[in-house]
């Protein structure tokens, strides 16, 4: 029998990227399109804290017979 284990976790990360000064306005603290990390940002995981765990039977691995419905009422 196989089990599916799920971990609910809180993760602290840092996203770093190098941008050109013409793309942001440091006087007004406006990062423009860099308010959120872009696809080019380097993500570093600082800490992982597992809040809870669950496990359940993996029903797909044991159930080779599927119910078939041939009589459909419209």
PDB file of C-alpha atoms in Angstrom:
ATOM      1  CA  UNK A   1       0.000   0.000   0.000  1.00  0.00           C
ATOM      2  CA  UNK A   2       1.233   3.496  -0.789  1.00  0.00           C
ATOM      3  CA  UNK A   3       0.503   6.721   1.065  1.00  0.00           C
ATOM      4  CA  UNK A   4       0.342  10.297  -0.123  1.00  0.00           C
ATOM      5  CA  UNK A   5       2.057  12.594   2.404  1.00  0.00           C
ATOM      6  CA  UNK A   6       1.369  16.344   2.331  1.00  0.00           C
ATOM      7  CA  UNK A   7       3.432  18.947   4.191  1.00  0.00           C
ATOM      8  CA  UNK A   8       1.985  22.405   4.851  1.00  0.00           C
ATOM      9  CA  UNK A   9       4.971  24.681   5.336  1.00  0.00           C
ATOM     10  CA  UNK A  10       5.947  28.300   5.778  1.00  0.00           C
ATOM     11  CA  UNK A  11       9.009  29.290   3.778  1.00  0.00           C
ATOM     12  CA  UNK A  12      11.241  32.341   4.182  1.00  0.00           C
ATOM     13  CA  UNK A  13      12.968  33.238   0.917  1.00  0.00           C
ATOM     14  CA  UNK A  14      14.954  36.084  -0.560  1.00  0.00           C
ATOM     15  CA  UNK A  15      14.730  37.055  -4.230  1.00  0.00           C
ATOM     16  CA  UNK A  16      17.710  38.925  -5.653  1.00  0.00           C
ATOM     17  CA  UNK A  17      18.192  40.540  -9.039  1.00  0.00           C
ATOM     18  CA  UNK A  18      20.464  43.183 -10.481  1.00  0.00           C
ATOM     19  CA  UNK A  19      18.633  45.963 -12.355  1.00  0.00           C
ATOM     20  CA  UNK A  20      19.727  49.073 -14.218  1.00  0.00           C
ATOM     21  CA  UNK A  21      19.224  52.405 -12.446  1.00  0.00           C
ATOM     22  CA  UNK A  22      17.121  53.750 -15.352  1.00  0.00           C
ATOM     23  CA  UNK A  23      14.474  51.081 -14.620  1.00  0.00           C
ATOM     24  CA  UNK A  24      13.725  52.283 -11.065  1.00  0.00           C
ATOM     25  CA  UNK A  25      13.190  55.610  -9.278  1.00  0.00           C
ATOM     26  CA  UNK A  26      15.027  55.600  -5.942  1.00  0.00           C
ATOM     27  CA  UNK A  27      13.980  59.194  -5.150  1.00  0.00           C
ATOM     28  CA  UNK A  28      10.294  58.198  -4.973  1.00  0.00           C
ATOM     29  CA  UNK A  29      11.007  54.626  -3.840  1.00  0.00           C
ATOM     30  CA  UNK A  30       9.317  53.376  -7.018  1.00  0.00           C
ATOM     31  CA  UNK A  31      10.655  50.067  -8.284  1.00  0.00           C
ATOM     32  CA  UNK A  32       8.320  50.039 -11.305  1.00  0.00           C
ATOM     33  CA  UNK A  33       8.051  46.599 -12.880  1.00  0.00           C
ATOM     34  CA  UNK A  34      10.405  45.257 -10.193  1.00  0.00           C
ATOM     35  CA  UNK A  35       7.869  45.632  -7.344  1.00  0.00           C
ATOM     36  CA  UNK A  36       7.628  41.829  -7.606  1.00  0.00           C
ATOM     37  CA  UNK A  37      10.538  39.515  -8.454  1.00  0.00           C
ATOM     38  CA  UNK A  38      10.916  38.860 -12.171  1.00  0.00           C
ATOM     39  CA  UNK A  39      11.603  35.517 -13.823  1.00  0.00           C
ATOM     40  CA  UNK A  40      15.319  36.340 -13.770  1.00  0.00           C
ATOM     41  CA  UNK A  41      15.445  36.770  -9.965  1.00  0.00           C
ATOM     42  CA  UNK A  42      17.631  34.357  -8.030  1.00  0.00           C
ATOM     43  CA  UNK A  43      15.570  32.736  -5.264  1.00  0.00           C
ATOM     44  CA  UNK A  44      17.322  31.594  -2.085  1.00  0.00           C
ATOM     45  CA  UNK A  45      15.495  29.590   0.587  1.00  0.00           C
ATOM     46  CA  UNK A  46      16.429  30.811   4.068  1.00  0.00           C
ATOM     47  CA  UNK A  47      14.152  28.770   6.305  1.00  0.00           C
ATOM     48  CA  UNK A  48      11.437  26.110   6.044  1.00  0.00           C
ATOM     49  CA  UNK A  49       9.043  25.471   8.926  1.00  0.00           C
ATOM     50  CA  UNK A  50       6.577  22.599   8.511  1.00  0.00           C
ATOM     51  CA  UNK A  51       3.298  23.658  10.124  1.00  0.00           C
ATOM     52  CA  UNK A  52       1.443  20.364   9.773  1.00  0.00           C
ATOM     53  CA  UNK A  53       1.515  17.036   7.961  1.00  0.00           C
ATOM     54  CA  UNK A  54      -1.189  14.715   6.703  1.00  0.00           C
ATOM     55  CA  UNK A  55      -1.162  11.348   5.032  1.00  0.00           C
ATOM     56  CA  UNK A  56      -3.768   9.310   3.228  1.00  0.00           C
ATOM     57  CA  UNK A  57      -4.042   6.098   1.259  1.00  0.00           C
ATOM     58  CA  UNK A  58      -3.100   6.502  -2.360  1.00  0.00           C
ATOM     59  CA  UNK A  59      -6.303   5.052  -3.778  1.00  0.00           C
ATOM     60  CA  UNK A  60      -5.053   5.305  -7.372  1.00  0.00           C
ATOM     61  CA  UNK A  61      -2.309   2.727  -6.832  1.00  0.00           C
ATOM     62  CA  UNK A  62      -4.635   0.009  -5.485  1.00  0.00           C
ATOM     63  CA  UNK A  63      -7.728   0.551  -7.631  1.00  0.00           C
ATOM     64  CA  UNK A  64      -7.199  -1.122 -11.002  1.00  0.00           C
ATOM     65  CA  UNK A  65     -10.910  -1.677 -11.643  1.00  0.00           C
ATOM     66  CA  UNK A  66     -12.823   1.415 -12.677  1.00  0.00           C
ATOM     67  CA  UNK A  67     -16.581   1.682 -12.535  1.00  0.00           C
ATOM     68  CA  UNK A  68     -18.149   1.882 -15.951  1.00  0.00           C
ATOM     69  CA  UNK A  69     -21.449   3.511 -16.732  1.00  0.00           C
ATOM     70  CA  UNK A  70     -22.864   2.253 -19.993  1.00  0.00           C
ATOM     71  CA  UNK A  71     -26.497   3.228 -19.394  1.00  0.00           C
ATOM     72  CA  UNK A  72     -26.809   6.987 -19.466  1.00  0.00           C
ATOM     73  CA  UNK A  73     -30.148   8.702 -19.106  1.00  0.00           C
ATOM     74  CA  UNK A  74     -30.606  11.963 -20.986  1.00  0.00           C
TER      75      UNK A  74
END
